[in-house]
PDB file of C-alpha atoms (C1' of nucleotides) in Angstrom:
ATOM      1  CA  MET A 145     251.516  75.843  59.090  1.00  0.00           C
ATOM      2  CA  ASN A 146     254.444  76.048  57.394  1.00  0.00           C
ATOM      3  CA  ASN A 147     254.227  73.671  55.308  1.00  0.00           C
ATOM      4  CA  LYS A 148     254.304  74.376  51.312  1.00  0.00           C
ATOM      5  CA  TYR A 149     255.206  71.182  49.611  1.00  0.00           C
ATOM      6  CA  TRP A 150     252.706  68.126  48.612  1.00  0.00           C
ATOM      7  CA  LEU A 151     252.739  65.427  46.438  1.00  0.00           C
ATOM      8  CA  LEU A 152     249.528  64.190  44.573  1.00  0.00           C
ATOM      9  CA  LYS A 153     249.014  60.986  42.265  1.00  0.00           C
ATOM     10  CA  ALA A 154     247.386  60.654  38.854  1.00  0.00           C
ATOM     11  CA  GLU A 155     246.954  57.630  37.054  1.00  0.00           C
ATOM     12  CA  PRO A 156     249.079  58.200  33.502  1.00  0.00           C
ATOM     13  CA  ASP A 157     247.387  54.802  32.174  1.00  0.00           C
ATOM     14  CA  SER A 158     244.324  54.390  30.734  1.00  0.00           C
ATOM     15  CA  ARG A 159     241.450  53.187  33.065  1.00  0.00           C
ATOM     16  CA  ILE A 160     237.904  52.822  32.836  1.00  0.00           C
ATOM     17  CA  VAL A 161     236.161  53.953  35.878  1.00  0.00           C
ATOM     18  CA  LYS A 162     231.993  54.155  35.186  1.00  0.00           C
ATOM     19  CA  GLY A 163     232.413  54.477  31.683  1.00  0.00           C
ATOM     20  CA  LYS A 164     235.130  57.174  31.632  1.00  0.00           C
ATOM     21  CA  ASP A 165     238.789  57.387  31.419  1.00  0.00           C
ATOM     22  CA  VAL A 166     240.610  58.373  34.546  1.00  0.00           C
ATOM     23  CA  LYS A 167     244.101  58.429  32.959  1.00  0.00           C
ATOM     24  CA  PHE A 168     246.051  62.026  33.788  1.00  0.00           C
ATOM     25  CA  SER A 169     249.330  61.708  32.678  1.00  0.00           C
ATOM     26  CA  VAL A 170     252.150  64.198  32.841  1.00  0.00           C
ATOM     27  CA  ASP A 171     251.830  64.665  28.959  1.00  0.00           C
ATOM     28  CA  ASP A 172     248.037  65.372  29.672  1.00  0.00           C
ATOM     29  CA  PHE A 173     248.604  67.416  32.961  1.00  0.00           C
ATOM     30  CA  GLU A 174     251.475  69.595  30.514  1.00  0.00           C
ATOM     31  CA  ALA A 175     248.644  69.583  27.842  1.00  0.00           C
ATOM     32  CA  VAL A 176     246.159  71.262  29.773  1.00  0.00           C
ATOM     33  CA  LYS A 177     248.525  73.287  32.325  1.00  0.00           C
ATOM     34  CA  THR A 178     245.741  74.243  34.935  1.00  0.00           C
ATOM     35  CA  SER A 179     243.388  71.148  35.935  1.00  0.00           C
ATOM     36  CA  PRO A 180     241.058  71.148  38.943  1.00  0.00           C
ATOM     37  CA  TRP A 181     241.788  68.442  41.182  1.00  0.00           C
ATOM     38  CA  GLU A 182     238.702  66.645  41.038  1.00  0.00           C
ATOM     39  CA  GLY A 183     237.217  63.376  42.475  1.00  0.00           C
ATOM     40  CA  VAL A 184     239.077  62.765  45.564  1.00  0.00           C
ATOM     41  CA  ARG A 185     236.436  60.937  47.589  1.00  0.00           C
ATOM     42  CA  ASN A 186     239.199  60.865  50.856  1.00  0.00           C
ATOM     43  CA  TYR A 187     238.823  62.650  53.940  1.00  0.00           C
ATOM     44  CA  GLU A 188     242.136  63.011  54.987  1.00  0.00           C
ATOM     45  CA  ALA A 189     242.982  64.024  50.764  1.00  0.00           C
ATOM     46  CA  ARG A 190     240.065  66.566  51.574  1.00  0.00           C
ATOM     47  CA  ASN A 191     241.580  68.120  54.214  1.00  0.00           C
ATOM     48  CA  LEU A 192     245.166  68.488  52.838  1.00  0.00           C
ATOM     49  CA  MET A 193     243.865  70.346  50.028  1.00  0.00           C
ATOM     50  CA  LYS A 194     241.910  72.427  52.181  1.00  0.00           C
ATOM     51  CA  GLU A 195     245.394  73.626  53.748  1.00  0.00           C
ATOM     52  CA  MET A 196     246.568  73.969  50.118  1.00  0.00           C
ATOM     53  CA  ALA A 197     247.528  77.681  49.530  1.00  0.00           C
ATOM     54  CA  VAL A 198     248.014  79.636  45.735  1.00  0.00           C
ATOM     55  CA  GLY A 199     251.745  79.011  45.175  1.00  0.00           C
ATOM     56  CA  ASP A 200     251.962  76.099  47.577  1.00  0.00           C
ATOM     57  CA  GLN A 201     254.561  73.621  45.345  1.00  0.00           C
ATOM     58  CA  ALA A 202     253.608  70.075  44.233  1.00  0.00           C
ATOM     59  CA  LEU A 203     255.188  67.081  42.700  1.00  0.00           C
ATOM     60  CA  PHE A 204     253.542  65.278  40.271  1.00  0.00           C
ATOM     61  CA  TYR A 205     253.327  61.726  40.998  1.00  0.00           C
ATOM     62  CA  HIS A 206     252.764  58.824  38.711  1.00  0.00           C
ATOM     63  CA  SER A 207     250.852  56.207  40.194  1.00  0.00           C
ATOM     64  CA  ASN A 208     249.391  52.005  39.705  1.00  0.00           C
ATOM     65  CA  CYS A 209     251.293  51.906  36.680  1.00  0.00           C
ATOM     66  CA  LYS A 210     254.477  50.377  35.239  1.00  0.00           C
ATOM     67  CA  ASN A 211     257.148  52.648  36.601  1.00  0.00           C
ATOM     68  CA  PRO A 212     255.355  55.098  39.437  1.00  0.00           C
ATOM     69  CA  GLY A 213     257.459  57.683  40.733  1.00  0.00           C
ATOM     70  CA  ILE A 214     258.017  61.724  40.368  1.00  0.00           C
ATOM     71  CA  ALA A 215     257.183  63.352  36.760  1.00  0.00           C
ATOM     72  CA  ALA A 216     256.750  66.674  37.657  1.00  0.00           C
ATOM     73  CA  PHE A 217     256.291  69.936  39.273  1.00  0.00           C
ATOM     74  CA  ALA A 218     253.371  72.003  39.797  1.00  0.00           C
ATOM     75  CA  GLU A 219     251.747  74.832  42.015  1.00  0.00           C
ATOM     76  CA  VAL A 220     248.751  75.481  43.549  1.00  0.00           C
ATOM     77  CA  SER A 221     247.107  78.118  41.704  1.00  0.00           C
ATOM     78  CA  LYS A 222     243.176  78.204  43.519  1.00  0.00           C
ATOM     79  CA  GLU A 223     242.413  77.308  46.758  1.00  0.00           C
ATOM     80  CA  ALA A 224     240.017  75.251  47.761  1.00  0.00           C
ATOM     81  CA  TYR A 225     236.514  74.761  46.737  1.00  0.00           C
ATOM     82  CA  PRO A 226     233.905  72.459  46.080  1.00  0.00           C
ATOM     83  CA  ASP A 227     234.372  69.588  44.029  1.00  0.00           C
ATOM     84  CA  TYR A 228     231.195  69.859  41.833  1.00  0.00           C
ATOM     85  CA  THR A 229     231.684  66.657  40.889  1.00  0.00           C
ATOM     86  CA  ALA A 230     230.408  64.938  43.620  1.00  0.00           C
ATOM     87  CA  TRP A 231     226.950  66.831  42.992  1.00  0.00           C
ATOM     88  CA  ASP A 232     226.993  65.670  39.060  1.00  0.00           C
ATOM     89  CA  PRO A 233     224.443  62.356  39.103  1.00  0.00           C
ATOM     90  CA  SER A 234     226.364  61.222  36.025  1.00  0.00           C
ATOM     91  CA  HIS A 235     229.715  61.566  37.102  1.00  0.00           C
ATOM     92  CA  PRO A 236     231.831  58.710  38.403  1.00  0.00           C
ATOM     93  CA  TYR A 237     232.313  60.377  41.589  1.00  0.00           C
ATOM     94  CA  TYR A 238     228.632  61.474  42.310  1.00  0.00           C
ATOM     95  CA  ASP A 239     228.017  61.676  46.040  1.00  0.00           C
ATOM     96  CA  PRO A 240     224.644  61.472  47.011  1.00  0.00           C
ATOM     97  CA  LYS A 241     225.232  62.858  50.308  1.00  0.00           C
ATOM     98  CA  THR A 242     226.346  66.018  49.524  1.00  0.00           C
ATOM     99  CA  ASP A 243     224.697  69.031  48.472  1.00  0.00           C
ATOM    100  CA  LYS A 244     225.649  72.395  47.334  1.00  0.00           C
ATOM    101  CA  VAL A 245     224.242  73.695  50.575  1.00  0.00           C
ATOM    102  CA  ASN A 246     227.084  71.929  52.485  1.00  0.00           C
ATOM    103  CA  PRO A 247     229.943  70.537  50.136  1.00  0.00           C
ATOM    104  CA  ARG A 248     231.823  67.966  51.396  1.00  0.00           C
ATOM    105  CA  TRP A 249     234.151  67.588  48.481  1.00  0.00           C
ATOM    106  CA  TYR A 250     236.708  69.940  47.927  1.00  0.00           C
ATOM    107  CA  MET A 251     239.537  70.540  45.227  1.00  0.00           C
ATOM    108  CA  VAL A 252     241.973  72.445  44.380  1.00  0.00           C
ATOM    109  CA  ASP A 253     243.331  73.372  41.092  1.00  0.00           C
ATOM    110  CA  LEU A 254     247.232  72.570  40.105  1.00  0.00           C
ATOM    111  CA  THR A 255     248.511  74.344  37.277  1.00  0.00           C
ATOM    112  CA  TYR A 256     251.807  72.218  35.940  1.00  0.00           C
ATOM    113  CA  LYS A 257     254.885  73.991  36.171  1.00  0.00           C
ATOM    114  CA  SER A 258     258.099  71.624  34.681  1.00  0.00           C
ATOM    115  CA  ARG A 259     258.942  68.419  33.930  1.00  0.00           C
ATOM    116  CA  ALA A 260     261.313  66.553  36.397  1.00  0.00           C
ATOM    117  CA  PRO A 261     264.611  66.533  34.440  1.00  0.00           C
ATOM    118  CA  HIS A 262     264.892  63.101  35.549  1.00  0.00           C
ATOM    119  CA  PHE A 263     262.082  61.060  36.565  1.00  0.00           C
ATOM    120  CA  ILE A 264     262.185  59.883  40.110  1.00  0.00           C
ATOM    121  CA  PRO A 265     261.294  56.409  40.234  1.00  0.00           C
ATOM    122  CA  LEU A 266     259.378  54.886  43.513  1.00  0.00           C
ATOM    123  CA  SER A 267     262.192  52.442  43.391  1.00  0.00           C
ATOM    124  CA  LEU A 268     265.094  54.774  43.740  1.00  0.00           C
ATOM    125  CA  LEU A 269     262.827  56.321  46.566  1.00  0.00           C
ATOM    126  CA  LYS A 270     262.368  53.278  48.298  1.00  0.00           C
ATOM    127  CA  ARG A 271     266.369  52.281  47.482  1.00  0.00           C
ATOM    128  CA  ILE A 272     267.512  55.480  49.786  1.00  0.00           C
ATOM    129  CA  ALA A 273     264.528  54.548  52.465  1.00  0.00           C
ATOM    130  CA  ASP A 274     266.259  51.052  52.862  1.00  0.00           C
ATOM    131  CA  SER A 275     269.548  52.617  52.915  1.00  0.00           C
ATOM    132  CA  PRO A 276     271.234  52.356  55.981  1.00  0.00           C
ATOM    133  CA  PRO A 277     270.990  55.083  58.201  1.00  0.00           C
ATOM    134  CA  ASP A 278     274.272  56.447  57.964  1.00  0.00           C
ATOM    135  CA  ARG A 279     275.268  55.611  55.010  1.00  0.00           C
ATOM    136  CA  VAL A 280     274.249  57.384  51.785  1.00  0.00           C
ATOM    137  CA  PRO A 281     274.021  55.385  48.251  1.00  0.00           C
ATOM    138  CA  PRO A 282     277.221  55.521  46.405  1.00  0.00           C
ATOM    139  CA  ASP A 283     275.943  56.819  43.468  1.00  0.00           C
ATOM    140  CA  LEU A 284     273.355  59.107  45.351  1.00  0.00           C
ATOM    141  CA  SER A 285     276.109  60.312  47.613  1.00  0.00           C
ATOM    142  CA  TYR A 286     275.417  64.276  46.517  1.00  0.00           C
ATOM    143  CA  ILE A 287     271.753  64.066  48.529  1.00  0.00           C
ATOM    144  CA  GLY A 288     273.771  63.571  51.586  1.00  0.00           C
ATOM    145  CA  LEU A 289     273.129  61.576  55.008  1.00  0.00           C
ATOM    146  CA  GLN A 290     270.281  64.525  55.612  1.00  0.00           C
ATOM    147  CA  GLY A 291     268.537  64.121  51.899  1.00  0.00           C
ATOM    148  CA  CYS A 292     268.265  60.373  52.662  1.00  0.00           C
ATOM    149  CA  LYS A 293     266.879  60.964  55.901  1.00  0.00           C
ATOM    150  CA  SER A 294     264.146  63.118  54.631  1.00  0.00           C
ATOM    151  CA  ILE A 295     263.305  60.656  51.615  1.00  0.00           C
ATOM    152  CA  LYS A 296     262.988  58.185  54.456  1.00  0.00           C
ATOM    153  CA  GLU A 297     260.060  59.948  56.296  1.00  0.00           C
ATOM    154  CA  MET A 298     257.955  60.801  53.250  1.00  0.00           C
ATOM    155  CA  ASN A 299     254.726  59.405  53.283  1.00  0.00           C
ATOM    156  CA  LEU A 300     255.389  58.049  49.689  1.00  0.00           C
ATOM    157  CA  VAL A 301     257.528  55.241  51.198  1.00  0.00           C
ATOM    158  CA  THR A 302     256.477  55.325  54.906  1.00  0.00           C
ATOM    159  CA  ARG A 303     252.250  54.571  53.921  1.00  0.00           C
ATOM    160  CA  GLY A 304     251.680  55.017  50.582  1.00  0.00           C
ATOM    161  CA  ARG A 305     247.843  54.951  49.979  1.00  0.00           C
ATOM    162  CA  LEU A 306     247.537  58.362  49.978  1.00  0.00           C
ATOM    163  CA  SER A 307     246.688  60.537  47.167  1.00  0.00           C
ATOM    164  CA  VAL A 308     247.347  63.198  48.812  1.00  0.00           C
ATOM    165  CA  GLN A 309     250.282  64.066  50.874  1.00  0.00           C
ATOM    166  CA  ARG A 310     252.586  66.487  52.253  1.00  0.00           C
ATOM    167  CA  VAL A 311     255.950  66.730  51.443  1.00  0.00           C
ATOM    168  CA  SER A 312     258.777  68.391  53.875  1.00  0.00           C
ATOM    169  CA  GLU A 313     260.638  71.203  53.108  1.00  0.00           C
ATOM    170  CA  SER A 314     263.845  68.808  53.059  1.00  0.00           C
ATOM    171  CA  ALA A 315     262.243  66.360  51.279  1.00  0.00           C
ATOM    172  CA  TRP A 316     261.109  68.822  48.708  1.00  0.00           C
ATOM    173  CA  ASN A 317     264.687  70.210  48.365  1.00  0.00           C
ATOM    174  CA  THR A 318     265.989  66.724  48.159  1.00  0.00           C
ATOM    175  CA  ILE A 319     263.785  66.001  45.743  1.00  0.00           C
ATOM    176  CA  GLN A 320     264.523  68.888  43.521  1.00  0.00           C
ATOM    177  CA  ILE A 321     268.046  67.642  43.398  1.00  0.00           C
ATOM    178  CA  LEU A 322     267.591  64.497  42.632  1.00  0.00           C
ATOM    179  CA  ALA A 323     265.436  65.443  39.767  1.00  0.00           C
ATOM    180  CA  GLU A 324     267.973  67.891  38.599  1.00  0.00           C
ATOM    181  CA  THR A 325     271.185  65.854  39.112  1.00  0.00           C
ATOM    182  CA  GLY A 326     270.037  62.151  37.931  1.00  0.00           C
ATOM    183  CA  GLY A 327     272.550  59.667  38.139  1.00  0.00           C
ATOM    184  CA  TRP A 328     271.474  56.704  39.423  1.00  0.00           C
ATOM    185  CA  ASP A 329     271.682  53.525  37.939  1.00  0.00           C
ATOM    186  CA  ASP A 330     267.967  51.695  38.298  1.00  0.00           C
ATOM    187  CA  ASN A 331     266.580  54.336  35.756  1.00  0.00           C
ATOM    188  CA  GLU A 332     265.157  51.908  33.780  1.00  0.00           C
ATOM    189  CA  SER A 333     261.892  52.784  31.535  1.00  0.00           C
ATOM    190  CA  ARG A 334     260.334  56.441  32.552  1.00  0.00           C
ATOM    191  CA  PRO A 335     257.231  57.664  30.840  1.00  0.00           C
ATOM    192  CA  GLN A 336     258.160  61.464  30.781  1.00  0.00           C
ATOM    193  CA  VAL A 337     260.201  62.853  27.736  1.00  0.00           C
ATOM    194  CA  LYS A 338     257.875  63.154  25.188  1.00  0.00           C
ATOM    195  CA  LYS A 339     259.949  62.515  22.342  1.00  0.00           C
ATOM    196  CA  LYS A 340     258.859  63.863  19.342  1.00  0.00           C
ATOM    197  CA  GLY A 341     255.485  65.163  18.993  1.00  0.00           C
ATOM    198  CA  THR A 342     253.724  62.009  18.431  1.00  0.00           C
ATOM    199  CA  GLN A 343     254.523  60.019  21.218  1.00  0.00           C
ATOM    200  CA  LYS A 344     251.221  60.111  22.909  1.00  0.00           C
ATOM    201  CA  SER A 345     250.482  56.428  22.390  1.00  0.00           C
ATOM    202  CA  LYS A 346     246.667  56.784  23.413  1.00  0.00           C
ATOM    203  CA  THR A 347     246.527  52.856  22.628  1.00  0.00           C
ATOM    204  CA  LEU A 348     244.944  51.329  24.844  1.00  0.00           C
ATOM    205  CA  LYS A 349     246.495  50.216  27.544  1.00  0.00           C
ATOM    206  CA  ARG A 350     244.465  48.305  29.765  1.00  0.00           C
ATOM    207  CA  THR A 351     246.140  48.353  32.864  1.00  0.00           C
ATOM    208  CA  SER A 352     245.041  45.670  35.856  1.00  0.00           C
ATOM    209  CA  ALA A 353     241.478  47.349  35.921  1.00  0.00           C
ATOM    210  CA  THR A 354     240.587  44.888  38.460  1.00  0.00           C
ATOM    211  CA  SER A 355     237.974  47.145  39.865  1.00  0.00           C
ATOM    212  CA  ARG A 356     238.721  50.018  41.582  1.00  0.00           C
ATOM    213  CA  GLY A 357     235.691  51.523  42.486  1.00  0.00           C
ATOM    214  CA  ALA A 358     235.276  55.016  42.678  1.00  0.00           C
ATOM    215  CA  ALA A 359     235.753  56.826  45.998  1.00  0.00           C
ATOM    216  CA  SER A 360     236.513  55.060  48.674  1.00  0.00           C
ATOM    217  CA  SER A 361     234.650  55.063  51.557  1.00  0.00           C
ATOM    218  CA  GLU A 362     232.772  57.246  53.647  1.00  0.00           C
ATOM    219  CA  PRO A 363     233.264  57.681  57.167  1.00  0.00           C
ATOM    220  CA  GLU A 364     236.670  58.592  57.906  1.00  0.00           C
ATOM    221  CA  ALA A 365     237.580  57.384  60.951  1.00  0.00           C
ATOM    222  CA  ASP A 366     240.439  59.178  62.562  1.00  0.00           C
ATOM    223  CA  GLY A 367     243.474  57.915  64.263  1.00  0.00           C
ATOM    224  CA  GLY A 368     243.086  60.952  66.684  1.00  0.00           C
ATOM    225  CA  GLY A 369     240.204  60.622  67.173  1.00  0.00           C
ATOM    226  CA  ASN A 370     238.022  63.327  65.431  1.00  0.00           C
ATOM    227  CA  GLN A 371     235.985  61.769  63.371  1.00  0.00           C
ATOM    228  CA  GLN A 372     234.311  64.483  61.782  1.00  0.00           C
ATOM    229  CA  PRO A 373     234.949  64.833  58.450  1.00  0.00           C
ATOM    230  CA  GLU A 374     232.071  67.479  57.603  1.00  0.00           C
ATOM    231  CA  ASN A 375     231.782  70.351  60.357  1.00  0.00           C
ATOM    232  CA  GLY A 376     233.101  73.424  58.056  1.00  0.00           C
ATOM    233  CA  ALA A 377     235.409  74.150  60.681  1.00  0.00           C
ATOM    234  CA  ASP A 378     238.897  73.173  59.682  1.00  0.00           C
ATOM    235  CA  GLU A 379     239.172  69.367  60.768  1.00  0.00           C
ATOM    236  CA  GLN A 380     242.377  68.521  60.628  1.00  0.00           C
ATOM    237  CA  GLN A 381     242.862  65.312  59.100  1.00  0.00           C
ATOM    238  CA  ASP A 382     241.088  62.379  59.109  1.00  0.00           C
ATOM    239  CA  LYS A 383     242.305  59.369  57.698  1.00  0.00           C
ATOM    240  CA  ALA A 384     240.560  57.368  54.851  1.00  0.00           C
ATOM    241  CA  VAL A 385     242.207  56.195  51.775  1.00  0.00           C
ATOM    242  CA  GLY A 386     242.729  58.244  49.085  1.00  0.00           C
ATOM    243  CA  ARG A 387     241.845  57.790  45.553  1.00  0.00           C
ATOM    244  CA  LYS A 388     243.995  59.288  43.039  1.00  0.00           C
ATOM    245  CA  ARG A 389     242.960  59.616  39.710  1.00  0.00           C
ATOM    246  CA  LYS A 390     242.749  63.085  37.645  1.00  0.00           C
ATOM    247  CA  ARG A 391     241.748  63.608  34.465  1.00  0.00           C
ATOM    248  CA  LYS A 392     241.587  66.326  32.291  1.00  0.00           C
ATOM    249  CA  GLN A 393     238.970  68.999  31.807  1.00  0.00           C
ATOM    250  CA  GLY A 394     238.242  68.308  28.568  1.00  0.00           C
ATOM    251  CA  ASP A 395     237.004  64.853  29.176  1.00  0.00           C
ATOM    252  CA  VAL A 396     235.049  65.630  32.148  1.00  0.00           C
ATOM    253  CA  ASP A 397     231.422  65.880  31.133  1.00  0.00           C
ATOM    254  CA  GLY A 398     231.388  62.452  29.702  1.00  0.00           C
ATOM    255  CA  SER A 399     228.145  61.819  31.884  1.00  0.00           C
ATOM    256  CA  VAL A 400     228.016  58.202  33.523  1.00  0.00           C
ATOM    257  CA  GLN A 401     226.397  57.331  36.180  1.00  0.00           C
ATOM    258  CA  ALA A 402     227.345  55.284  38.959  1.00  0.00           C
ATOM    259  CA  PRO A 403     227.669  56.802  42.341  1.00  0.00           C
ATOM    260  CA  LEU A 404     230.848  55.687  44.590  1.00  0.00           C
ATOM    261  CA  ALA A 405     231.780  54.541  47.559  1.00  0.00           C
ATOM    262  CA  ARG A 406     230.473  51.158  49.038  1.00  0.00           C
ATOM    263  CA  LYS A 407     228.407  51.849  51.543  1.00  0.00           C
ATOM    264  CA  SER A 408     227.010  49.456  52.788  1.00  0.00           C
ATOM    265  CA  SER A 409     226.771  46.953  50.453  1.00  0.00           C
ATOM    266  CA  ARG A 410     229.139  44.914  52.131  1.00  0.00           C
ATOM    267  CA  PRO A 411     227.798  41.298  52.378  1.00  0.00           C
ATOM    268  CA  ARG A 412     229.153  40.008  55.865  1.00  0.00           C
ATOM    269  CA  LYS A 413     229.725  36.557  56.517  1.00  0.00           C
ATOM    270  CA  LYS A 414     229.889  35.798  59.744  1.00  0.00           C
ATOM    271  CA  PRO A 415     229.719  32.629  61.653  1.00  0.00           C
ATOM    272  CA  SER A 416     226.953  30.734  63.241  1.00  0.00           C
TER     273      SER A 416
ATOM    274  C1'  DG B  89     233.387  48.967  71.156  1.00  0.00           C
ATOM    275  C1'  DC B  90     236.450  44.891  69.645  1.00  0.00           C
ATOM    276  C1'  DC B  91     237.503  42.534  65.456  1.00  0.00           C
ATOM    277  C1'  DA B  92     236.685  39.410  61.424  1.00  0.00           C
ATOM    278  C1'  DA B  93     235.752  40.079  56.933  1.00  0.00           C
ATOM    279  C1'  DC B  94     236.604  41.720  52.723  1.00  0.00           C
ATOM    280  C1'  DG B  95     237.477  46.135  49.195  1.00  0.00           C
ATOM    281  C1'  DT B  96     240.539  49.161  47.572  1.00  0.00           C
ATOM    282  C1'  DT B  97     245.309  50.629  47.058  1.00  0.00           C
ATOM    283  C1'  DG B  98     249.075  50.058  44.105  1.00  0.00           C
ATOM    284  C1'  DG B  99     253.160  48.119  43.855  1.00  0.00           C
ATOM    285  C1'  DC B 100     255.443  44.803  41.493  1.00  0.00           C
TER     286       DC B 100
ATOM    287  C1'  DG C 157     247.683  40.065  37.005  1.00  0.00           C
ATOM    288  C1'  DC C 158     249.079  38.908  41.724  1.00  0.00           C
ATOM    289  C1'  DC C 159     248.661  39.770  45.957  1.00  0.00           C
ATOM    290  C1'  DA C 160     250.261  42.587  50.810  1.00  0.00           C
ATOM    291  C1'  DA C 161     248.995  46.182  53.602  1.00  0.00           C
ATOM    292  C1'  DC C 162     245.842  49.155  54.625  1.00  0.00           C
ATOM    293  C1'  DG C 163     241.254  50.715  56.354  1.00  0.00           C
ATOM    294  C1'  DT C 164     236.724  50.211  56.431  1.00  0.00           C
ATOM    295  C1'  DT C 165     232.005  47.847  57.452  1.00  0.00           C
ATOM    296  C1'  DG C 166     229.117  46.159  60.576  1.00  0.00           C
ATOM    297  C1'  DG C 167     227.897  41.728  63.445  1.00  0.00           C
ATOM    298  C1'  DC C 168     227.851  41.112  67.594  1.00  0.00           C
TER     299       DC C 168
END
DNA sequence: GCCAACGTTGGC
DNA sequence: GCCAACGTTGGC
């Protein structure tokens, strides 16, 4: 593969899942420096992680928050290895159907590199994506048409529900330029830039903790036709939804319970 | 295997 | 907090 760039999502706001806070902001990331990207219970996301190699570059994205967007840059520091949290019955993302002999879930380690000088809000990327094919938004003329095009093709704007995504080299380059240059009008509030040491508002901000469950689903239907997620082989990508969530190692061993995924508890109501 | 129901993601 | 989009479940 010639893809060495990725985008991974994390939630900067507190949200309790099975008794544990899944918050993992850019500040948290910078503090721990390196963190295992555990908890992904989505085949497509997992497969993408399996493709990652040490040294690959990644975009750290703030999701499910007031200002979603790219907050920092990171690097893959450890190739995919079994996600041990899947075997821990006390973990929110415990998966009873997998074991150490035949790991189902994997994770990589990501190491924080630097903050995006200019936080890149999703709204900006969307604005670019919505711009005419032959025009570059005036305030972003410096990225050029090619830059615009690369953004328009990002999974971030074309799909959205994937917690781990591939990023093309051109999109990566464009993001770099945007982050360094800034200059757009709509950069309203942004989470980054920790002002003075005490900025870590740990105040419990409750986001809309509706009822996000843990992992997503189980089977991973694949558009192509390969629906086998497992097989140690090199599966491509299946598709399933991704989950994003990350948390710093420190609070990992909380101990909770609750499995994940909603297998078949669905009360189906059918006519007649 | 189709497809309606409904859970989840995640922006707004 | 609302809700659109997406995708999975599972009856038939």
